[in-house]
Coordinates of C-alpha atoms in Angstrom, one line a residue:
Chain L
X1 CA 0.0 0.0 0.0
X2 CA 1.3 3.5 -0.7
X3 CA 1.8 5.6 2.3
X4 CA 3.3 9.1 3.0
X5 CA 4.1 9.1 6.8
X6 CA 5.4 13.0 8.3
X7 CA 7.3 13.1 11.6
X8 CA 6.7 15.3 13.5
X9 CA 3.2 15.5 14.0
X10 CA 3.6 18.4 15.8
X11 CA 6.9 21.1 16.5
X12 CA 6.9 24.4 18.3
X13 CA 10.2 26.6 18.4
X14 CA 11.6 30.0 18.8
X15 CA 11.9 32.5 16.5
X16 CA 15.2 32.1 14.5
X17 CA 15.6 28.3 14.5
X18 CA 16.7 26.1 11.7
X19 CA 14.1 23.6 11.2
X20 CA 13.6 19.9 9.7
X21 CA 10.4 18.4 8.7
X22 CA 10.5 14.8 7.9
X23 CA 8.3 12.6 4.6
X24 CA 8.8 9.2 3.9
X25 CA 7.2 7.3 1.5
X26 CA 6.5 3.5 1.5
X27 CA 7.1 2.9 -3.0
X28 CA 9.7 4.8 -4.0
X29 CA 8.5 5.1 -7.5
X30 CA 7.3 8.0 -7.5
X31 CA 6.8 10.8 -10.4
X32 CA 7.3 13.8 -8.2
X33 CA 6.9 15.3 -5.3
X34 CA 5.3 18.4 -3.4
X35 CA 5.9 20.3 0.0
X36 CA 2.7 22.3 0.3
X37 CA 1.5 25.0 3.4
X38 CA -1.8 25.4 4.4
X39 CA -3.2 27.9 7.2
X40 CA -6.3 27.0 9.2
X41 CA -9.5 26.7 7.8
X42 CA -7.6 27.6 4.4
X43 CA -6.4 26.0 0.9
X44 CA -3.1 24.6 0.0
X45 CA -0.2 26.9 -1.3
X46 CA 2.1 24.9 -3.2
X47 CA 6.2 25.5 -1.5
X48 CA 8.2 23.2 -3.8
X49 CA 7.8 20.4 -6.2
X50 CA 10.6 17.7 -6.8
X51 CA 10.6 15.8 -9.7
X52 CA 11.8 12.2 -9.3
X53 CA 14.8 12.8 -11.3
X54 CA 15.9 15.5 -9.1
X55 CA 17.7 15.5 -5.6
X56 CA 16.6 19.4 -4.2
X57 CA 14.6 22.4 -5.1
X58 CA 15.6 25.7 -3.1
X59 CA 12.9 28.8 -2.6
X60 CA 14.0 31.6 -1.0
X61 CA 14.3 30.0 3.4
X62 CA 13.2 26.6 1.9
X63 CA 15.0 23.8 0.7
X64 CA 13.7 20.4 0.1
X65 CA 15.7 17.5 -0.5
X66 CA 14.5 13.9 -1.9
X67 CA 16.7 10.7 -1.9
X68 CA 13.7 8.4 -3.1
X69 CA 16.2 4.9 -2.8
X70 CA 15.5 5.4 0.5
X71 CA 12.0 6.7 0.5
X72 CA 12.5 10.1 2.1
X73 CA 11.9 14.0 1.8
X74 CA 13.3 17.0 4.2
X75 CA 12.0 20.4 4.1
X76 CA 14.6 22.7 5.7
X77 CA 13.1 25.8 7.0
X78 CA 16.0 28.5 8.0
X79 CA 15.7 31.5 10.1
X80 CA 11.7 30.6 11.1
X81 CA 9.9 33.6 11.6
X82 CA 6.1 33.2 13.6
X83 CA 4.7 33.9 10.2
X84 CA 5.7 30.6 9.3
X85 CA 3.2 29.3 11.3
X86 CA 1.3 26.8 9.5
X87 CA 0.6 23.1 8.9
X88 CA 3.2 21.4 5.9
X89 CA 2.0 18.7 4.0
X90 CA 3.6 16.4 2.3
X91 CA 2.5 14.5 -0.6
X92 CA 3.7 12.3 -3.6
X93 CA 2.4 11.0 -6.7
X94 CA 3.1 7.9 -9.1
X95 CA 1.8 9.3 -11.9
X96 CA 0.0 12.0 -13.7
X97 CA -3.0 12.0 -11.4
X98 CA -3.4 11.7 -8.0
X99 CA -1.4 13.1 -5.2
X100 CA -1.1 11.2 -1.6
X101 CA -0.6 13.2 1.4
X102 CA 0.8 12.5 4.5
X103 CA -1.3 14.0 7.5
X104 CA 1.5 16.6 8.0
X105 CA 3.3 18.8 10.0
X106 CA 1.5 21.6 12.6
X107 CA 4.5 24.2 12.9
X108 CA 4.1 26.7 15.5
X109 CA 7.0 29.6 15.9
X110 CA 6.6 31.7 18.9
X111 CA 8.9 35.2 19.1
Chain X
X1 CA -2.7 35.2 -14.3
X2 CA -6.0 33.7 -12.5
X3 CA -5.6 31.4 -10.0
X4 CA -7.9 28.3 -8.9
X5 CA -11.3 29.6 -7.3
X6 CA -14.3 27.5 -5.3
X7 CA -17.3 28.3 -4.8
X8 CA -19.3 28.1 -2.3
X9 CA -16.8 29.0 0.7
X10 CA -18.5 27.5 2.8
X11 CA -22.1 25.7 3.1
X12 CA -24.4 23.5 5.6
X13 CA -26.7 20.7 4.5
X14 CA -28.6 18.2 5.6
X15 CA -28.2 14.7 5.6
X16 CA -29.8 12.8 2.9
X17 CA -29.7 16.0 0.4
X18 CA -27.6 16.5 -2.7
X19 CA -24.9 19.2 -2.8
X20 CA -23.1 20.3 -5.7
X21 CA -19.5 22.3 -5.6
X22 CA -17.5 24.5 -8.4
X23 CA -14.3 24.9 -9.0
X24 CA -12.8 26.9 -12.1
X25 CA -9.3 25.8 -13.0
X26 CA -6.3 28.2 -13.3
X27 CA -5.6 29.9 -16.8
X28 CA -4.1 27.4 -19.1
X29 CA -4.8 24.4 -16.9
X30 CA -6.6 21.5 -18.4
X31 CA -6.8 19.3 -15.6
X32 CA -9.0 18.9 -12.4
X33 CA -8.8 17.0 -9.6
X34 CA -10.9 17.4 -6.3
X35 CA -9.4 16.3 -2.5
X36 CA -11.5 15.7 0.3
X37 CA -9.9 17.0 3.8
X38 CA -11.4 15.7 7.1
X39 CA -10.3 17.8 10.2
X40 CA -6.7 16.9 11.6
X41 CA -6.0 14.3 8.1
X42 CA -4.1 15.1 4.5
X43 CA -6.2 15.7 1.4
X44 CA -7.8 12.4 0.3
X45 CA -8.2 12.4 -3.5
X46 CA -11.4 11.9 -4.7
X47 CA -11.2 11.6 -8.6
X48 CA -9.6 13.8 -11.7
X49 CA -10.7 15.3 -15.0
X50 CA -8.4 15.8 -18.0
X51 CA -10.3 16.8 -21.1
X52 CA -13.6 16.2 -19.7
X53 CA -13.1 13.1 -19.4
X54 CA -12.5 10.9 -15.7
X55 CA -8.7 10.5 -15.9
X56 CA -8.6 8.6 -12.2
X57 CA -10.6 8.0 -9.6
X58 CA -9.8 6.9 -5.4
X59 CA -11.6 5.1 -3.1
X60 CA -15.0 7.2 -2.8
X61 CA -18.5 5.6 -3.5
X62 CA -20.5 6.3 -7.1
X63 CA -22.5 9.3 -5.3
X64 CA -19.9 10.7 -5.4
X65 CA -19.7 12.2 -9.5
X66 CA -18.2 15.1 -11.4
X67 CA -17.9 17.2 -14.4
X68 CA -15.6 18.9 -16.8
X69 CA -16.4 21.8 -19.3
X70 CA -15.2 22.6 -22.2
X71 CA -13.6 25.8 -20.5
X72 CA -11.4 23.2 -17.6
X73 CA -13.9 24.3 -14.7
X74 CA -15.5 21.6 -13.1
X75 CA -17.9 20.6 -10.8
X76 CA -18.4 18.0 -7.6
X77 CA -21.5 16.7 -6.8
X78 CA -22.3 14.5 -3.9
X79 CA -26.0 12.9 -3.2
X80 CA -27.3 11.5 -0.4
X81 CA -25.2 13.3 1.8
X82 CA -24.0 11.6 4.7
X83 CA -22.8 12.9 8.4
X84 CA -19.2 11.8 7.6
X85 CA -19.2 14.1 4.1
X86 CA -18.3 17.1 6.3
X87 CA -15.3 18.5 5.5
X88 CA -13.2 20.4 2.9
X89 CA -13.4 20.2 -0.3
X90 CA -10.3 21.4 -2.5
X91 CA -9.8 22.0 -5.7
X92 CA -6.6 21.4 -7.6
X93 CA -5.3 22.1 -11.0
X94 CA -2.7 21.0 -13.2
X95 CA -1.4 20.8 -17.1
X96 CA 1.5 18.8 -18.5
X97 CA 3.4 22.0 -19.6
X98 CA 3.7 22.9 -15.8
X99 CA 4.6 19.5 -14.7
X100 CA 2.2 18.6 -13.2
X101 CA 2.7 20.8 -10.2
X102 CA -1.1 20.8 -8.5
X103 CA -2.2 24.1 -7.4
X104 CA -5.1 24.4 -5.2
X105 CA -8.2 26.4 -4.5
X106 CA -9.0 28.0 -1.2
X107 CA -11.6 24.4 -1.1
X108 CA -15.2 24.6 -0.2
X109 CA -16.2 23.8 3.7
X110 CA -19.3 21.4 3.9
X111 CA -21.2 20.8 7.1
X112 CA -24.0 17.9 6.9
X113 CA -26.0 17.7 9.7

């Protein structure tokens, strides 16, 4: 069965941190795959999107990595600021259609 | 450039009645796909159009059904609604010159009571 799993469920820091998320994924054949945000109550905004060729995609504090031989994603969040706030959701696709999302990430940054 | 919009925001039926949901795709995206999201889980994926046709489809029963136009928008509908329908309803759209990158709509929040 395909399954995206995200660890932890739950993180609260400081301002100014560096931060890891953690996404792993039970097949790694995947097409691509996308780190997304999403506020409460709200849609999803789209952060990065790997393809399965690729090891990283950079965005401005972001980086996420992908080393799908093993199964696994990082989304590295530098310098957090409480405006990053926000649940991250990870999710992956095997082809064209559907994307599978882990249950993701509740990120809480306190000044 | 337009991005992907839902309509309504939110809305409150009860159960047993039919509700239907829109979503218009943005500009130059010919593919659809709708997510359901209970409270506290990731987006479940529901189905996907690509050319009005049903290009995929997940584990949800047949009362759950869609639509594709001719302009990319689409619509969910969802009859005999049940208690456990409540939740949010996204939107996503994609096109193979983008790579398939989804990019969602601010969803649609259903309450069934």
């Amino acid at each position: 069965k395909q399954e995206v799993t995200q660890i932890p469920a739950a993180l609260s820091v400081p301002e100014g941190e560096n931060l890891v998320l953690n996404c792993s994924f039970t097949d790694s054949a995947i097409y691509n795959l996308q780190w997304f945000r999403q506020d409460p109550g709200k849609g999803l905004t789209s952060l990065l999107l790997i393809q399965s060729s690729q090891r990283e995609q950079t965005s401005g504090r972001l980086n996420a990595s992908l080393d799908k031989s093993s199964g696994r994603s990082t989304l590295y969040i530098a310098a957090s600021q409480p405006g990053d706030s926000a649940t991250y959701l990870c999710a992956v696709s095997y082809n064209t259609d559907k994307l599978i999302f882990g249950t993701g990430t509740r990120l809480q940054v306190f000044p | 450039e337009t991005g992907v919009t839902q309509s309504p925001t939110h809305l409150i039926k009860t159960r047993g009645q039919q509700v239907t949901l829109r979503c218009s795709s943005q500009s130059g995206h010919n593919t659809v796909s709708w997510y359901q999201q209970a409270l506290g889980q990731g987006p479940q994926f529901i189905f996907q159009y690509y050319r009005e046709e049903e290009n995929g489809r997940g584990n949800f029963p047949p009362r759950f059904s869609g639509l594709q136009f001719p302009n990319y928008s689409s619509e969910l509908n969802v009859n005999a609604l049940e208690l456990d329908d409540s939740a949010l309803y996204l939107c996503a759209s994609s096109s193979p010159l983008a790579e398939y990158e989804q990019y969602f709509g601010p969803g649609t929040r259903l309450t069934v009571t």
